[in-house]
């Protein structure tokens, strides 16, 4: 039997329909199942997890990055160089995340819920956890800054380098929770396919607040051996921002454009692209949003950058989190 509160919620739900998008706007959110890949047997588990995947058997909807082109998008974008360049740039900023420690500070439940928080039972262990992230920004230091490099080599060196770079990576907090996990985290850049040369950077510190309810964080990696790479990534960050702004002006408030594109490392594999549409959203405080969508994801996709076309300028920052009965959903930003 329905309670009065349940009836009120259903009535409210029936009213929360965006007449522009014809998509449901949610007023409540309950965390579902996360999409981090947890490997109790180390990387040797990855093939087993991929072949036995229960979320997306056969891995439909994943396009290898090298095979992605405009024909993979709805027909209205097939002659749009803007879309092609935007996704290529997003892919260049996408990284694989490997974490080999689970913090003792992980909570038992998500805040204000009885929903179990990911990996609580693994606290203190060195179980491998894989996810995805996006280069958020780059900070470069010179001799005049008088700051020692924080890479693993320099931290044990008597003469640490003064010329180095800091890479800031946006992902979800259930993949990398706090400083104790960051210090045993590595980011793999350039893993476009199995033949691609890669660069691996050491994590060293969280940047800013970690929000486990909204499920996002930014952490820093350091290197004194990748100056050219850091210059390239810095330019790519600016280019991606510029391209997103152009796309926003071109497609904003067009109810045909519910396009969602995700670049991720499912099951620890090279980069794949998945394409879909957003179907509903959760709104809070007038500016925070969380999206549900049809684009394919798998374990290992947690933290993957979510590109949602149009509407607001910060859409390209939402990271993928997991799934519930309504589909895949993002972090709240």
CSV table of C-alpha atoms in Angstrom, one decimal:
chain,number,residue,atom,x,y,z
A,1,UNK,CA,0.0,0.0,0.0
A,2,UNK,CA,1.3,3.4,-0.9
A,3,UNK,CA,2.0,5.9,1.8
A,4,UNK,CA,1.0,9.6,1.5
A,5,UNK,CA,4.7,10.5,1.1
A,6,UNK,CA,5.1,8.0,-1.8
A,7,UNK,CA,2.0,9.4,-3.5
A,8,UNK,CA,3.4,13.0,-3.1
A,9,UNK,CA,6.7,11.9,-4.6
A,10,UNK,CA,4.9,10.3,-7.6
A,11,UNK,CA,2.9,13.4,-8.1
A,12,UNK,CA,6.0,15.5,-7.9
A,13,UNK,CA,7.8,13.2,-10.3
A,14,UNK,CA,4.9,13.6,-12.8
A,15,UNK,CA,5.4,17.4,-12.7
A,16,UNK,CA,9.2,17.3,-13.0
A,17,UNK,CA,9.2,16.9,-16.8
A,18,UNK,CA,11.4,19.3,-18.7
A,19,UNK,CA,9.1,20.5,-21.6
A,20,UNK,CA,12.2,21.5,-23.6
A,21,UNK,CA,14.0,18.2,-23.4
A,22,UNK,CA,11.1,15.8,-22.7
A,23,UNK,CA,13.4,14.1,-20.3
A,24,UNK,CA,12.6,13.3,-16.6
A,25,UNK,CA,14.1,15.6,-14.0
A,26,UNK,CA,14.7,13.7,-10.8
A,27,UNK,CA,14.5,15.2,-7.3
A,28,UNK,CA,16.1,12.3,-5.4
A,29,UNK,CA,19.2,10.2,-6.0
A,30,UNK,CA,20.3,6.9,-4.5
A,31,UNK,CA,23.7,5.5,-5.4
A,32,UNK,CA,23.8,2.4,-7.5
A,33,UNK,CA,26.5,0.0,-8.5
A,34,UNK,CA,29.9,1.5,-9.2
A,35,UNK,CA,32.0,0.9,-12.3
A,36,UNK,CA,35.5,0.6,-10.8
A,37,UNK,CA,37.3,-2.6,-11.8
A,38,UNK,CA,38.5,-4.4,-8.6
A,39,UNK,CA,41.1,-7.1,-9.2
A,40,UNK,CA,41.8,-9.3,-6.2
A,41,UNK,CA,44.2,-11.3,-8.4
A,42,UNK,CA,46.0,-8.3,-9.8
A,43,UNK,CA,46.1,-7.5,-13.5
A,44,UNK,CA,45.9,-11.3,-14.3
A,45,UNK,CA,42.2,-11.0,-13.4
A,46,UNK,CA,41.4,-8.5,-16.2
A,47,UNK,CA,41.0,-11.0,-19.0
A,48,UNK,CA,38.7,-13.1,-16.8
A,49,UNK,CA,36.6,-10.1,-15.9
A,50,UNK,CA,36.3,-9.0,-19.5
A,51,UNK,CA,35.2,-12.3,-20.8
A,52,UNK,CA,32.9,-12.9,-17.9
A,53,UNK,CA,31.5,-9.4,-17.9
A,54,UNK,CA,27.9,-9.4,-16.6
A,55,UNK,CA,27.1,-5.7,-17.1
A,56,UNK,CA,27.6,-5.7,-20.9
A,57,UNK,CA,28.2,-9.2,-22.3
A,58,UNK,CA,29.8,-8.9,-25.7
A,59,UNK,CA,30.6,-5.3,-24.9
A,60,UNK,CA,28.2,-3.8,-27.3
A,61,UNK,CA,28.4,-0.1,-28.0
A,62,UNK,CA,32.2,0.2,-27.5
A,63,UNK,CA,34.1,1.6,-30.4
A,64,UNK,CA,38.0,1.3,-30.4
A,65,UNK,CA,39.4,4.8,-30.5
A,66,UNK,CA,41.3,4.2,-33.7
A,67,UNK,CA,38.0,3.2,-35.4
A,68,UNK,CA,36.0,6.2,-34.2
A,69,UNK,CA,34.9,8.7,-36.8
A,70,UNK,CA,31.9,11.0,-37.5
A,71,UNK,CA,29.9,8.1,-39.0
A,72,UNK,CA,29.8,6.7,-35.4
A,73,UNK,CA,27.6,9.7,-34.4
A,74,UNK,CA,24.0,10.5,-35.4
A,75,UNK,CA,23.8,11.6,-39.0
A,76,UNK,CA,23.3,15.3,-38.2
A,77,UNK,CA,26.9,15.5,-37.1
A,78,UNK,CA,28.5,13.7,-40.0
A,79,UNK,CA,29.9,16.9,-41.6
A,80,UNK,CA,30.8,18.6,-38.4
A,81,UNK,CA,34.5,19.1,-38.0
A,82,UNK,CA,33.9,20.7,-34.6
A,83,UNK,CA,32.5,17.4,-33.2
A,84,UNK,CA,35.4,15.4,-34.6
A,85,UNK,CA,38.0,17.7,-33.1
A,86,UNK,CA,36.3,17.9,-29.7
A,87,UNK,CA,36.1,14.1,-29.3
A,88,UNK,CA,39.7,13.6,-30.5
A,89,UNK,CA,40.9,16.2,-28.0
A,90,UNK,CA,38.9,14.7,-25.2
A,91,UNK,CA,40.4,11.3,-26.0
A,92,UNK,CA,43.9,12.7,-25.9
A,93,UNK,CA,43.2,14.0,-22.3
A,94,UNK,CA,41.7,10.7,-21.1
A,95,UNK,CA,43.9,8.6,-18.8
A,96,UNK,CA,43.8,5.2,-17.2
A,97,UNK,CA,44.1,5.1,-13.4
A,98,UNK,CA,45.6,2.2,-11.4
A,99,UNK,CA,45.4,2.3,-7.6
A,100,UNK,CA,47.1,-0.3,-5.4
A,101,UNK,CA,45.9,0.6,-2.0
A,102,UNK,CA,42.5,1.0,-0.2
A,103,UNK,CA,42.3,3.7,2.4
A,104,UNK,CA,41.6,2.8,6.1
A,105,UNK,CA,39.4,5.9,6.1
A,106,UNK,CA,36.8,4.7,3.6
A,107,UNK,CA,33.3,5.0,5.1
A,108,UNK,CA,31.0,2.0,5.5
A,109,UNK,CA,28.1,3.9,3.7
A,110,UNK,CA,27.5,6.8,1.4
A,111,UNK,CA,26.7,9.9,3.4
A,112,UNK,CA,23.1,9.9,4.9
A,113,UNK,CA,22.3,6.5,3.4
A,114,UNK,CA,22.6,2.8,4.2
A,115,UNK,CA,24.1,2.2,0.7
A,116,UNK,CA,27.4,0.4,1.1
A,117,UNK,CA,30.4,2.5,0.0
A,118,UNK,CA,32.7,0.9,-2.6
A,119,UNK,CA,35.6,-1.2,-1.3
A,120,UNK,CA,34.9,-0.6,2.4
A,121,UNK,CA,35.7,-4.2,3.1
A,122,UNK,CA,39.1,-3.9,1.3
A,123,UNK,CA,40.4,-1.2,3.7
A,124,UNK,CA,44.1,-1.4,4.3
A,125,UNK,CA,44.6,-3.9,1.5
A,126,UNK,CA,46.7,-3.7,-1.7
A,127,UNK,CA,43.9,-4.9,-4.0
A,128,UNK,CA,44.3,-3.4,-7.5
A,129,UNK,CA,41.5,-1.0,-8.5
A,130,UNK,CA,41.2,0.4,-12.0
A,131,UNK,CA,39.3,3.4,-13.4
A,132,UNK,CA,39.5,6.2,-15.9
A,133,UNK,CA,40.1,10.0,-15.6
A,134,UNK,CA,40.7,13.2,-17.5
A,135,UNK,CA,43.5,15.6,-17.4
A,136,UNK,CA,41.9,18.6,-15.8
A,137,UNK,CA,44.8,21.1,-15.7
A,138,UNK,CA,48.6,21.4,-15.8
A,139,UNK,CA,51.0,23.3,-13.5
A,140,UNK,CA,54.6,23.8,-14.5
A,141,UNK,CA,57.4,24.7,-12.1
A,142,UNK,CA,60.9,26.2,-12.8
A,143,UNK,CA,64.0,26.9,-10.8
A,144,UNK,CA,62.6,30.3,-9.7
A,145,UNK,CA,59.7,28.6,-8.0
A,146,UNK,CA,62.1,26.7,-5.7
A,147,UNK,CA,59.8,23.7,-5.3
A,148,UNK,CA,61.1,20.2,-5.3
A,149,UNK,CA,59.6,17.7,-7.8
A,150,UNK,CA,57.3,15.2,-6.1
A,151,UNK,CA,57.7,12.3,-8.4
A,152,UNK,CA,58.7,8.9,-6.8
A,153,UNK,CA,62.3,9.3,-7.9
A,154,UNK,CA,62.8,12.8,-6.6
A,155,UNK,CA,61.2,12.1,-3.3
A,156,UNK,CA,64.1,9.7,-2.4
A,157,UNK,CA,66.8,11.8,-4.2
A,158,UNK,CA,69.4,14.0,-2.4
A,159,UNK,CA,69.1,16.4,-5.4
A,160,UNK,CA,65.4,16.5,-6.5
A,161,UNK,CA,64.7,18.4,-9.6
A,162,UNK,CA,63.4,22.0,-9.5
A,163,UNK,CA,62.0,21.8,-13.0
A,164,UNK,CA,58.9,19.7,-13.1
A,165,UNK,CA,55.3,19.5,-13.8
A,166,UNK,CA,52.1,18.7,-12.0
A,167,UNK,CA,49.2,17.0,-13.8
A,168,UNK,CA,45.8,17.3,-12.2
A,169,UNK,CA,43.4,14.5,-13.0
A,170,UNK,CA,39.6,14.6,-12.5
A,171,UNK,CA,38.0,11.3,-11.6
A,172,UNK,CA,35.5,9.8,-9.0
A,173,UNK,CA,36.2,9.5,-5.3
A,174,UNK,CA,35.4,5.8,-5.2
A,175,UNK,CA,38.4,5.1,-7.5
A,176,UNK,CA,40.8,7.4,-5.6
A,177,UNK,CA,39.6,8.3,-2.1
A,178,UNK,CA,42.4,10.2,-0.3
A,179,UNK,CA,46.1,11.0,-0.1
A,180,UNK,CA,47.0,7.5,1.1
A,181,UNK,CA,45.5,6.1,-2.1
A,182,UNK,CA,46.9,8.8,-4.4
A,183,UNK,CA,50.4,7.9,-3.2
A,184,UNK,CA,49.9,4.4,-4.6
A,185,UNK,CA,48.2,5.5,-7.8
A,186,UNK,CA,49.6,5.7,-11.3
A,187,UNK,CA,48.1,7.4,-14.3
A,188,UNK,CA,48.7,5.9,-17.7
A,189,UNK,CA,48.7,8.4,-20.6
A,190,UNK,CA,48.5,7.6,-24.3
A,191,UNK,CA,47.1,4.1,-24.0
A,192,UNK,CA,45.1,4.4,-27.2
A,193,UNK,CA,45.6,0.8,-28.4
A,194,UNK,CA,47.8,-2.1,-27.5
A,195,UNK,CA,50.7,-0.8,-29.6
A,196,UNK,CA,50.6,2.8,-28.4
A,197,UNK,CA,53.6,4.2,-26.4
A,198,UNK,CA,52.5,5.1,-23.0
A,199,UNK,CA,53.8,7.4,-20.2
A,200,UNK,CA,53.1,6.5,-16.6
A,201,UNK,CA,53.0,9.2,-13.9
A,202,UNK,CA,53.1,8.8,-10.1
A,203,UNK,CA,50.2,10.3,-8.0
A,204,UNK,CA,51.3,12.3,-5.0
A,205,UNK,CA,48.5,14.4,-3.5
A,206,UNK,CA,44.8,15.3,-3.6
A,207,UNK,CA,43.9,18.7,-4.9
A,208,UNK,CA,41.1,20.4,-3.1
A,209,UNK,CA,38.1,18.8,-1.4
A,210,UNK,CA,37.1,15.2,-2.1
A,211,UNK,CA,33.3,14.9,-2.3
A,212,UNK,CA,32.1,11.3,-1.8
A,213,UNK,CA,28.4,12.2,-2.0
A,214,UNK,CA,28.7,13.9,-5.4
A,215,UNK,CA,31.5,11.4,-6.2
A,216,UNK,CA,34.3,13.3,-7.7
A,217,UNK,CA,37.8,14.4,-6.9
A,218,UNK,CA,41.0,15.9,-8.4
A,219,UNK,CA,44.4,14.5,-7.7
A,220,UNK,CA,47.9,15.5,-8.8
A,221,UNK,CA,50.6,13.5,-10.5
A,222,UNK,CA,54.2,14.7,-10.8
A,223,UNK,CA,57.1,14.3,-13.2
A,224,UNK,CA,60.4,15.9,-14.0
A,225,UNK,CA,61.0,13.9,-17.2
A,226,UNK,CA,58.0,14.9,-19.3
A,227,UNK,CA,58.4,18.6,-20.0
A,228,UNK,CA,57.3,18.3,-23.6
A,229,UNK,CA,54.3,16.1,-22.7
A,230,UNK,CA,53.2,18.6,-20.1
A,231,UNK,CA,53.4,21.4,-22.6
A,232,UNK,CA,51.3,19.4,-25.0
A,233,UNK,CA,48.7,18.5,-22.4
A,234,UNK,CA,48.5,22.1,-21.3
A,235,UNK,CA,47.7,23.1,-24.9
A,236,UNK,CA,45.2,20.3,-25.2
A,237,UNK,CA,43.4,21.5,-22.0
A,238,UNK,CA,43.0,24.9,-23.4
A,239,UNK,CA,41.9,23.6,-26.8
A,240,UNK,CA,39.3,21.4,-25.3
A,241,UNK,CA,37.9,24.3,-23.3
A,242,UNK,CA,37.7,26.4,-26.5
A,243,UNK,CA,36.1,23.6,-28.5
A,244,UNK,CA,33.5,23.0,-25.8
A,245,UNK,CA,32.6,26.7,-25.8
A,246,UNK,CA,32.2,26.7,-29.5
A,247,UNK,CA,30.0,23.6,-29.4
A,248,UNK,CA,27.9,25.1,-26.6
A,249,UNK,CA,27.2,28.2,-28.7
A,250,UNK,CA,26.4,26.1,-31.8
A,251,UNK,CA,24.1,23.5,-30.1
A,252,UNK,CA,22.8,25.2,-27.0
A,253,UNK,CA,19.1,24.7,-26.1
A,254,UNK,CA,18.4,22.6,-29.1
A,255,UNK,CA,16.1,19.8,-28.0
A,256,UNK,CA,17.5,17.4,-30.6
A,257,UNK,CA,20.9,17.4,-29.0
A,258,UNK,CA,20.9,15.0,-26.1
A,259,UNK,CA,24.2,13.5,-27.3
A,260,UNK,CA,26.4,11.8,-24.7
A,261,UNK,CA,30.0,10.6,-25.6
A,262,UNK,CA,32.2,8.8,-23.1
A,263,UNK,CA,35.9,7.8,-23.5
A,264,UNK,CA,37.0,5.1,-21.1
A,265,UNK,CA,39.3,2.2,-20.3
A,266,UNK,CA,36.8,-0.6,-19.7
A,267,UNK,CA,38.3,-3.6,-18.0
A,268,UNK,CA,41.7,-2.0,-18.2
A,269,UNK,CA,41.7,-2.1,-22.0
A,270,UNK,CA,42.9,0.6,-24.3
A,271,UNK,CA,40.6,3.6,-25.0
A,272,UNK,CA,37.1,3.0,-26.2
A,273,UNK,CA,34.4,5.5,-27.2
A,274,UNK,CA,30.7,5.0,-26.5
A,275,UNK,CA,27.9,7.1,-27.8
A,276,UNK,CA,24.4,7.5,-26.5
A,277,UNK,CA,21.8,10.1,-25.2
A,278,UNK,CA,21.0,11.4,-21.8
A,279,UNK,CA,17.6,10.3,-20.6
A,280,UNK,CA,17.1,12.1,-17.2
A,281,UNK,CA,18.9,14.4,-14.8
A,282,UNK,CA,19.0,15.1,-11.1
A,283,UNK,CA,19.2,18.8,-10.1
A,284,UNK,CA,20.1,20.3,-6.8
A,285,UNK,CA,20.6,23.8,-5.5
A,286,UNK,CA,19.8,25.3,-8.9
A,287,UNK,CA,23.1,24.5,-10.5
A,288,UNK,CA,24.4,21.0,-9.5
A,289,UNK,CA,23.4,18.2,-12.0
A,290,UNK,CA,23.8,14.5,-12.4
A,291,UNK,CA,22.9,12.7,-15.7
A,292,UNK,CA,21.5,9.3,-16.7
A,293,UNK,CA,22.3,8.1,-20.2
A,294,UNK,CA,22.4,5.2,-22.7
A,295,UNK,CA,26.1,5.3,-23.6
A,296,UNK,CA,27.8,2.0,-22.8
A,297,UNK,CA,30.2,1.5,-19.9
A,298,UNK,CA,31.8,-1.4,-18.0
A,299,UNK,CA,33.9,-1.9,-14.9
A,300,UNK,CA,37.0,0.2,-15.4
A,301,UNK,CA,34.9,3.1,-16.8
A,302,UNK,CA,34.4,4.8,-13.4
A,303,UNK,CA,35.7,8.4,-13.6
A,304,UNK,CA,35.6,8.4,-17.4
A,305,UNK,CA,35.0,11.9,-18.9
A,306,UNK,CA,31.4,12.5,-20.0
A,307,UNK,CA,30.9,14.9,-22.9
A,308,UNK,CA,27.3,16.2,-23.0
A,309,UNK,CA,26.5,18.5,-25.9
A,310,UNK,CA,25.0,21.9,-25.3
A,311,UNK,CA,23.2,23.6,-22.4
A,312,UNK,CA,25.9,24.7,-19.9
A,313,UNK,CA,29.6,25.4,-20.1
A,314,UNK,CA,30.8,22.9,-17.5
A,315,UNK,CA,29.1,19.9,-19.0
A,316,UNK,CA,32.5,18.4,-20.1
A,317,UNK,CA,33.5,17.9,-16.5
A,318,UNK,CA,31.0,15.2,-15.3
A,319,UNK,CA,32.7,11.9,-14.7
A,320,UNK,CA,31.0,8.6,-15.1
A,321,UNK,CA,30.1,6.8,-11.8
A,322,UNK,CA,28.0,3.7,-12.2
A,323,UNK,CA,24.5,2.4,-12.9
A,324,UNK,CA,21.2,1.8,-11.3
A,325,UNK,CA,17.8,0.6,-12.5
A,326,UNK,CA,17.5,3.6,-14.8
A,327,UNK,CA,20.8,3.2,-16.6
A,328,UNK,CA,24.3,4.6,-16.3
A,329,UNK,CA,24.8,7.9,-14.4
A,330,UNK,CA,27.4,10.5,-13.8
A,331,UNK,CA,28.9,12.3,-10.8
A,332,UNK,CA,27.2,15.4,-9.6
A,333,UNK,CA,28.8,18.7,-10.7
